[in-house]
PDB file of C-alpha atoms in Angstrom:
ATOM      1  CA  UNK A   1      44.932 -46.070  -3.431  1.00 83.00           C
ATOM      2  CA  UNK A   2      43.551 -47.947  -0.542  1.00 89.00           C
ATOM      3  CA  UNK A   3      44.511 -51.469   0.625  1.00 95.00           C
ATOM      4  CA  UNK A   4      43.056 -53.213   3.297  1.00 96.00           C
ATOM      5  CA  UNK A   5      45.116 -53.887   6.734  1.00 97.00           C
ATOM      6  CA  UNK A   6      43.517 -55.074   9.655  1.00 97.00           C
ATOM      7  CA  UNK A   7      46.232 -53.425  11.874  1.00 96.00           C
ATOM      8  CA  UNK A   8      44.337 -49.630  10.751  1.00 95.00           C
ATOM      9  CA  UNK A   9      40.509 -51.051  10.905  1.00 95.00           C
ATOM     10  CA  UNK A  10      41.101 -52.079  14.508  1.00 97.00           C
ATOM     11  CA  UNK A  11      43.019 -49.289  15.588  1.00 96.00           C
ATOM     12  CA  UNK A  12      40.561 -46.824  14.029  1.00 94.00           C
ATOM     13  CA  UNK A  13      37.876 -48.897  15.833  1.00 96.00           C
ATOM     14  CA  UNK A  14      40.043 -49.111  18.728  1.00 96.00           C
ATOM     15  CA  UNK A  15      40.262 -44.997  19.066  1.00 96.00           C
ATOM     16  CA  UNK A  16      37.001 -44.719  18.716  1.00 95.00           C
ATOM     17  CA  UNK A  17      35.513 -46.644  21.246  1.00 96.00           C
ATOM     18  CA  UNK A  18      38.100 -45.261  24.135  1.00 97.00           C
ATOM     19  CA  UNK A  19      37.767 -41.803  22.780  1.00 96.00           C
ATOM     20  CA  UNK A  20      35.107 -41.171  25.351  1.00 96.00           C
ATOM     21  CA  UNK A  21      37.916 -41.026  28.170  1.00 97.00           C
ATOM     22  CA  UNK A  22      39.161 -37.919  26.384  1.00 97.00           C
ATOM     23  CA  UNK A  23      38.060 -34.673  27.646  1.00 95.00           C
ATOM     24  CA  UNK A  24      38.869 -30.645  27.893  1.00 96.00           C
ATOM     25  CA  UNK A  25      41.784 -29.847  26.256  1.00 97.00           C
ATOM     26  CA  UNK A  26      43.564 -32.752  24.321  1.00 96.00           C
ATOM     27  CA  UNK A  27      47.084 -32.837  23.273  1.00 97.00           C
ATOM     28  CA  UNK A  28      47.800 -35.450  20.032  1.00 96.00           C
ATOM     29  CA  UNK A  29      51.205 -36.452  20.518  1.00 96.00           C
ATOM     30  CA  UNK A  30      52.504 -37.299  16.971  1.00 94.00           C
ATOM     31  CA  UNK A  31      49.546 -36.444  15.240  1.00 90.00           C
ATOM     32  CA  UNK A  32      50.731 -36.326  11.923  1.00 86.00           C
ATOM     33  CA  UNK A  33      49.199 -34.241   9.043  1.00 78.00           C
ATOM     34  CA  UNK A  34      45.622 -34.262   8.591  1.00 75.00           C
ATOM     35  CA  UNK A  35      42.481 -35.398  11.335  1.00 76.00           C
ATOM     36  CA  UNK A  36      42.460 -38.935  11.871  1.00 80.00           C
ATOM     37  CA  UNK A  37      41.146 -39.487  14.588  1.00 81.00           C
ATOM     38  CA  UNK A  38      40.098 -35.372  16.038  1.00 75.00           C
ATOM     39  CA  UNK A  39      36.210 -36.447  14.611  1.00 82.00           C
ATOM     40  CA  UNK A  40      36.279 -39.067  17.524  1.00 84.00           C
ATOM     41  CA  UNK A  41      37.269 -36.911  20.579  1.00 87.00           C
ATOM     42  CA  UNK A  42      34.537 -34.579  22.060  1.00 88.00           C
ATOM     43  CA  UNK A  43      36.475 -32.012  23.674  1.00 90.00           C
ATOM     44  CA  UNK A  44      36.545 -27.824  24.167  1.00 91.00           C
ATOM     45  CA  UNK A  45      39.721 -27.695  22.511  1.00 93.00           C
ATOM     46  CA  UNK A  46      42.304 -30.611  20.352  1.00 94.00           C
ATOM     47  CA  UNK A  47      45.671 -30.180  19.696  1.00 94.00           C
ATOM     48  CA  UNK A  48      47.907 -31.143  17.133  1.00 95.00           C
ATOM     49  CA  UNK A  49      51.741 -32.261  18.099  1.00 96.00           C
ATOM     50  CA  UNK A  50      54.749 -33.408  15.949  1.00 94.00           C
ATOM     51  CA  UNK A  51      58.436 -33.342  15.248  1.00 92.00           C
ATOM     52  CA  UNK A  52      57.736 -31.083  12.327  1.00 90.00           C
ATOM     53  CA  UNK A  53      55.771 -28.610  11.074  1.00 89.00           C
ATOM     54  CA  UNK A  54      52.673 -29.374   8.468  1.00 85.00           C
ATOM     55  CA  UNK A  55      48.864 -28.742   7.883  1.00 85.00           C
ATOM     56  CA  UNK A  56      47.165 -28.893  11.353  1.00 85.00           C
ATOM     57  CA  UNK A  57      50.300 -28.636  13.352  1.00 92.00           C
ATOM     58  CA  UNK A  58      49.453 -26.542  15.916  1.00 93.00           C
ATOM     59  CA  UNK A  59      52.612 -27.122  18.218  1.00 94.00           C
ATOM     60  CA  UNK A  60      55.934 -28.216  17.365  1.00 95.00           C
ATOM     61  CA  UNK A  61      57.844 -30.500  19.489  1.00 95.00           C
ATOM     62  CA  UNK A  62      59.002 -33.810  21.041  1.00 95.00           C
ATOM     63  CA  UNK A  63      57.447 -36.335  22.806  1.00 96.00           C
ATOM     64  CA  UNK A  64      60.630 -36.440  25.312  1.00 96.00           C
ATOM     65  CA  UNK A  65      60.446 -32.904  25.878  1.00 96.00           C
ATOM     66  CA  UNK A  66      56.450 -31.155  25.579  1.00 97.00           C
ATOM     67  CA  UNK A  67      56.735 -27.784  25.104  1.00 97.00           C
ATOM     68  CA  UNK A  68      53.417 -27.081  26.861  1.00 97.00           C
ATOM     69  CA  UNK A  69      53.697 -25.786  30.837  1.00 96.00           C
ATOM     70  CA  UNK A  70      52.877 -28.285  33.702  1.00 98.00           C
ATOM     71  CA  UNK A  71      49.346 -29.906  34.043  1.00 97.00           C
ATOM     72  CA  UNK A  72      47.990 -27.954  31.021  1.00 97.00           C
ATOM     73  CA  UNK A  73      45.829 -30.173  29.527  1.00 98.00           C
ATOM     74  CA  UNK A  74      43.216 -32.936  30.596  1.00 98.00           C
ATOM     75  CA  UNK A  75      43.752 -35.580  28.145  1.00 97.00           C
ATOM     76  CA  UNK A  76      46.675 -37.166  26.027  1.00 98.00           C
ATOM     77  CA  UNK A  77      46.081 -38.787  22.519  1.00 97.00           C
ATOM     78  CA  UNK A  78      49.255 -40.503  21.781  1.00 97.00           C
ATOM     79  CA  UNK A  79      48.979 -43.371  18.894  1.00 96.00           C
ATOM     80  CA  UNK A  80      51.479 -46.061  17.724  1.00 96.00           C
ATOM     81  CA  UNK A  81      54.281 -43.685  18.276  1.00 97.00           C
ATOM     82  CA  UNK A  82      56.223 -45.320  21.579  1.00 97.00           C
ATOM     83  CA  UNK A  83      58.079 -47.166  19.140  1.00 97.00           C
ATOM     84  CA  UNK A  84      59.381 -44.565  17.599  1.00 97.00           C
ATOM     85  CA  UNK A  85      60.872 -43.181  20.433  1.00 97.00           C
ATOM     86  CA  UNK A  86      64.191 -43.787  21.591  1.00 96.00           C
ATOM     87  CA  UNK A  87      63.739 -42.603  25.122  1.00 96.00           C
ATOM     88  CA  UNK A  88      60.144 -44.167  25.892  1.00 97.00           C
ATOM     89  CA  UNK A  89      60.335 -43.317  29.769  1.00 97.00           C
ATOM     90  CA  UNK A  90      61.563 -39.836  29.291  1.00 97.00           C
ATOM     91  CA  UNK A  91      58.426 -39.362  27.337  1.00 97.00           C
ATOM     92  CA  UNK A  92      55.910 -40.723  30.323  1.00 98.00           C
ATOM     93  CA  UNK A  93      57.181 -38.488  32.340  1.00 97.00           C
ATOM     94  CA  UNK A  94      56.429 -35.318  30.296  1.00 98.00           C
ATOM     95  CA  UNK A  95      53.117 -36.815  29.508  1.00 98.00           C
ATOM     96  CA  UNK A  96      52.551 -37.201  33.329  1.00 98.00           C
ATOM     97  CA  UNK A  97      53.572 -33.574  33.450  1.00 98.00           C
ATOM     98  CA  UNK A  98      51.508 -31.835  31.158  1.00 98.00           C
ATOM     99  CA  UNK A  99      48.585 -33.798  32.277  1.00 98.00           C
ATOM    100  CA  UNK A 100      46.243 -32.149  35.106  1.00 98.00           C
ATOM    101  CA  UNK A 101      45.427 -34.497  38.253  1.00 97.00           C
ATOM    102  CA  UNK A 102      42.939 -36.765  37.440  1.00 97.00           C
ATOM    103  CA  UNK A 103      43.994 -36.410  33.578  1.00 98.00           C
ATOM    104  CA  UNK A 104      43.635 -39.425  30.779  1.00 98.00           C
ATOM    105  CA  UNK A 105      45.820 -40.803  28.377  1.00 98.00           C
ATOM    106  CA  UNK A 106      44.921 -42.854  25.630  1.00 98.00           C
ATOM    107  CA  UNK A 107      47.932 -44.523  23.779  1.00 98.00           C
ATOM    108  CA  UNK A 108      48.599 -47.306  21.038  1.00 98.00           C
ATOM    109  CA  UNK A 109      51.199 -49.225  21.013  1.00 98.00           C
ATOM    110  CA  UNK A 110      52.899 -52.099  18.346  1.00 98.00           C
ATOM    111  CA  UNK A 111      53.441 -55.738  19.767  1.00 98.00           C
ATOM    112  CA  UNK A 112      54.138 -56.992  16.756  1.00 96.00           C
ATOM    113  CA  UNK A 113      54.725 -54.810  13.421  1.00 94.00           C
ATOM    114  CA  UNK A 114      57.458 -54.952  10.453  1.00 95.00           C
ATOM    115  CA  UNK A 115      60.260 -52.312  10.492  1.00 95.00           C
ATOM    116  CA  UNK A 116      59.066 -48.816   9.533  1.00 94.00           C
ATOM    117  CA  UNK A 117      59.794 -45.491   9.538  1.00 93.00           C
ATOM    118  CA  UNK A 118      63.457 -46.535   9.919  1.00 95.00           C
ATOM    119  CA  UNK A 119      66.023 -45.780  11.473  1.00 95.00           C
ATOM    120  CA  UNK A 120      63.445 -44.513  14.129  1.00 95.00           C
ATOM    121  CA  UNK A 121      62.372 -47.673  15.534  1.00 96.00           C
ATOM    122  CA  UNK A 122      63.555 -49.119  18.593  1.00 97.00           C
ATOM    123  CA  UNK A 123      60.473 -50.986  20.509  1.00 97.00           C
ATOM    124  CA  UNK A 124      57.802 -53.385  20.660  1.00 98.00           C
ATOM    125  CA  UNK A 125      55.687 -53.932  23.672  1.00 98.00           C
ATOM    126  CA  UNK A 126      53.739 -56.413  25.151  1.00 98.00           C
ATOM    127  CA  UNK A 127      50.887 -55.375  28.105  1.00 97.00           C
ATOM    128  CA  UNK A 128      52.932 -56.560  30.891  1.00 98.00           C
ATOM    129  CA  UNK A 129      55.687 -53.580  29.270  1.00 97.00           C
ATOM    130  CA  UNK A 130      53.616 -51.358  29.256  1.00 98.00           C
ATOM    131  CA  UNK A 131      51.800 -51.125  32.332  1.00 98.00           C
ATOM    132  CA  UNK A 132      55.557 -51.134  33.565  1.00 98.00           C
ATOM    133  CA  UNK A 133      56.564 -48.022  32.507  1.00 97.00           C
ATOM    134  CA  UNK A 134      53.198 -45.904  32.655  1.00 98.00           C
ATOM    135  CA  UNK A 135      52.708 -47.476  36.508  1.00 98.00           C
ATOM    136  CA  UNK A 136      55.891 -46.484  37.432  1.00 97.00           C
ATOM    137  CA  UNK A 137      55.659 -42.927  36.828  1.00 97.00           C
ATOM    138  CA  UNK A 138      52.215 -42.615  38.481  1.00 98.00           C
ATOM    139  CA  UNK A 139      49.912 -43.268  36.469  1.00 98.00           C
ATOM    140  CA  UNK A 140      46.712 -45.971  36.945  1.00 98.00           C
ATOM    141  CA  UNK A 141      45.654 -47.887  34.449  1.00 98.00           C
ATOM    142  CA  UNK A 142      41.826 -47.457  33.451  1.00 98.00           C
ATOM    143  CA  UNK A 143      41.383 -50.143  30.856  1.00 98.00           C
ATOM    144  CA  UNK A 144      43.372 -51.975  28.079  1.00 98.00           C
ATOM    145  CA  UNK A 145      42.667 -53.785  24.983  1.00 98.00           C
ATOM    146  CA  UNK A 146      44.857 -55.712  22.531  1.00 97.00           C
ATOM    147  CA  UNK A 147      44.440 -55.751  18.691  1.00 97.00           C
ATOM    148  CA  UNK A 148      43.372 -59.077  16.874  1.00 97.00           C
ATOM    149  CA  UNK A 149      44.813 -62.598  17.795  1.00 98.00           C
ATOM    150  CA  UNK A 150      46.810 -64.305  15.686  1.00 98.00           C
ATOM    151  CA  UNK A 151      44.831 -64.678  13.251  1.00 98.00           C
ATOM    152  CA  UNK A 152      44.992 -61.078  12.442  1.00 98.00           C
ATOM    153  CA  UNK A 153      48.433 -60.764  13.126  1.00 98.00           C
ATOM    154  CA  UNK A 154      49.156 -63.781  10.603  1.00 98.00           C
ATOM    155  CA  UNK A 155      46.930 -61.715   7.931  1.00 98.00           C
ATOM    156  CA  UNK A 156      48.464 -58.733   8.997  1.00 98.00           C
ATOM    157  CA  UNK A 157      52.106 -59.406   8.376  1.00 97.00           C
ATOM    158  CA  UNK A 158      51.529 -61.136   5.188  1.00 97.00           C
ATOM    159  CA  UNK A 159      49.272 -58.462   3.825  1.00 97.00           C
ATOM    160  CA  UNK A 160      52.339 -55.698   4.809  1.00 97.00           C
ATOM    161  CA  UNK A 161      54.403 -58.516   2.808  1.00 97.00           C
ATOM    162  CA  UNK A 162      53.307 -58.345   0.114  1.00 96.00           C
ATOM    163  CA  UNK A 163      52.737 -54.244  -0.028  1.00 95.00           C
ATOM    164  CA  UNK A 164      56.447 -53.911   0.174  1.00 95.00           C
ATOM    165  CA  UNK A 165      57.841 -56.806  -1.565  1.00 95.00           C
ATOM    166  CA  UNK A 166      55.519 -55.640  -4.945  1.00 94.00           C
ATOM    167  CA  UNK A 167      55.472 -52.259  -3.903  1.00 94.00           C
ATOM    168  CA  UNK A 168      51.741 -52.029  -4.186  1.00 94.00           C
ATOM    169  CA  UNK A 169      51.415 -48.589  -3.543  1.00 93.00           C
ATOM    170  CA  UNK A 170      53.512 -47.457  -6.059  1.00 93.00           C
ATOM    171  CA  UNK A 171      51.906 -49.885  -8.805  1.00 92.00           C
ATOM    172  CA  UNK A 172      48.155 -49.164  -8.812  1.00 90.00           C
ATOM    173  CA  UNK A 173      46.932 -51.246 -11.318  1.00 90.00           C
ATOM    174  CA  UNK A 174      48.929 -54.417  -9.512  1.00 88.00           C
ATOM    175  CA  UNK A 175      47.855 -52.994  -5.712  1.00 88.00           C
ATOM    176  CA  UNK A 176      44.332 -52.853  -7.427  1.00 92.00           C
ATOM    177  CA  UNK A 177      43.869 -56.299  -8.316  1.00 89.00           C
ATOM    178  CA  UNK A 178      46.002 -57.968  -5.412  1.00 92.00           C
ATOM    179  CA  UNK A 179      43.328 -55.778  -3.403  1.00 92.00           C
ATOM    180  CA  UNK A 180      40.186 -57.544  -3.636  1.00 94.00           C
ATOM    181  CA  UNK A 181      42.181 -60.886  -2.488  1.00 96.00           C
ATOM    182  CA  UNK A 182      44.059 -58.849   0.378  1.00 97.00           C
ATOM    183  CA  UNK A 183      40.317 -57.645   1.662  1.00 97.00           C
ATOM    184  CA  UNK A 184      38.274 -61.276   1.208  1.00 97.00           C
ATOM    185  CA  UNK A 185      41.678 -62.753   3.168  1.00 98.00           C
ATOM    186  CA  UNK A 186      41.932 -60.055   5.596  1.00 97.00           C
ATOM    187  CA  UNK A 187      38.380 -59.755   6.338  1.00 97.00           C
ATOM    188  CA  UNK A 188      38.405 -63.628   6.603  1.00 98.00           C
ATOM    189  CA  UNK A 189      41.193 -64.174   9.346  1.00 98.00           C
ATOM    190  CA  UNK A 190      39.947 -61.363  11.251  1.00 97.00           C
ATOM    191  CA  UNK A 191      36.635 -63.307  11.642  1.00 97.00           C
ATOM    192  CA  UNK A 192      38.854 -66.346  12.389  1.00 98.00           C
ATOM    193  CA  UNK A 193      39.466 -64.571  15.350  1.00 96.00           C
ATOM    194  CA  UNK A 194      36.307 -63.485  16.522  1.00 95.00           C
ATOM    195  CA  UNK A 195      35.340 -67.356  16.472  1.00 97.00           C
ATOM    196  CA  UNK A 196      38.458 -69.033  18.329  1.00 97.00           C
ATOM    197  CA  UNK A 197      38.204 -67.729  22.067  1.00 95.00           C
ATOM    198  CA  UNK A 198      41.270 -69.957  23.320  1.00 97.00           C
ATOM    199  CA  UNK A 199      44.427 -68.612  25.442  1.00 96.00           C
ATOM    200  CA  UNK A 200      46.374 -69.714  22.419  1.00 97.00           C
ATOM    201  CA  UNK A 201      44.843 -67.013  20.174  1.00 97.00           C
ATOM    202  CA  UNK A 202      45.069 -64.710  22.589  1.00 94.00           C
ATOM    203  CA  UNK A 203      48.879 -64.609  23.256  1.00 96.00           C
ATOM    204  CA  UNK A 204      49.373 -63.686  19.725  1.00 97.00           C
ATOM    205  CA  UNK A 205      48.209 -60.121  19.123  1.00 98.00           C
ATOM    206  CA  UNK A 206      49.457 -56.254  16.649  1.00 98.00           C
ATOM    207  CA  UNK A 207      49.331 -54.491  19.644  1.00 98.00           C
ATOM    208  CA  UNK A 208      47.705 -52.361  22.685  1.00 98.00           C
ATOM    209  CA  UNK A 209      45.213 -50.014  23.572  1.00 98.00           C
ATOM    210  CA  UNK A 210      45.163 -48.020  26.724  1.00 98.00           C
ATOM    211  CA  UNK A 211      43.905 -45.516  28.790  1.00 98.00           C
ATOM    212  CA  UNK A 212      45.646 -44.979  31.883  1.00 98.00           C
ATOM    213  CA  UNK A 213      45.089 -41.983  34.120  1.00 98.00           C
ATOM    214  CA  UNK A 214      47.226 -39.131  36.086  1.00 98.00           C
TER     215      UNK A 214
END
């Protein structure tokens, strides 16, 4: 069953419009079961990376420790996983590694999301973070985008709500009719923020986008 989240529409859209940066050889770190986003990246070869095995694995491994020899590949896909990972810096440095010279990663990042996936979540990060970390081991940022304004990030934290306080996923006739509003409200505050262009919206934002390079 599907219900609408702004968080996953812009972060789809997000993906797609930086996937161009990608090139060569891409490594997805935490990629997951399944393609989500492989359709985007234009590349000679794309592969798969988690902490466990599953359809479409193609290596197993963590993000602190890439088991893939020095400057291997030419691009990094790495998508709202920092959060997850206990040892963030650790982790730019292997992705620094692995990359070739003149290699791009594009990477996702929460500002602002509900506990998941827990006891595996330690961060949040805001831009300023961010560049911080990735700067500091080398690497030069190319471009950056955040996710919504606070309109969005209003929608999308009472949407999220209300998914796990009525456990919509696991009632589909409830999560079926609670659906249509969640999509006419969601699709409402999201144009809310495509209207209001003030610093004030802006400040308030689900997260980051960016490609920084080697």
């Amino acid at each position: 069953m599907y219900i609408f989240q702004p968080e996953r529409i812009i972060l789809r859209e997000q993906i797609k419009k930086y996937a161009h940066y990608l090139s060569g050889v891409v490594l997805d770190i935490g990629a997951g079961t399944g393609d989500r986003y492989g359709t985007f990246i234009q590349c000679k070869k794309f592969l798969r990376m988690d902490v466990r095995e599953g359809e479409g694995i193609d290596i197993v491994g963590r993000a602190e420790a890439i088991p893939l020899d020095n400057e291997s590949v030419d691009g990094v896909l790495c998508t709202q996983v920092f959060e997850h990972l206990k040892f963030p810096e650790e982790s730019v440095r292997e992705i620094y590694r692995v990359l070739k010279s003149g290699g791009t990663l594009l990477i996702t990042a929460p500002q602002m999301n509900e506990l998941h996936e827990e006891p595996n979540d330690f961060f949040r990060y805001t831009k300023f973070g961010l560049t911080a970390i990735f700067e500091r081991a080398g690497f030069k940022t190319i471009a950056h985008e955040q996710r919504g304004g606070f309109f969005t990030t209003v929608a999308q934290i009472k949407i999220r709500y209300l998914i796990d306080r009525f456990t919509l996923y696991d009632r589909p006739a409830v999560g079926r009719v609670l659906g249509k509003f969640i999509l006419v409200y969601g699709k409402i505050m999201m144009w809310l923020d495509v209207l209001d262009k003030s610093g004030a919206n802006r400040k308030h934002t689900l997260g980051w986008c960016f490609v920084f390079q080697k």
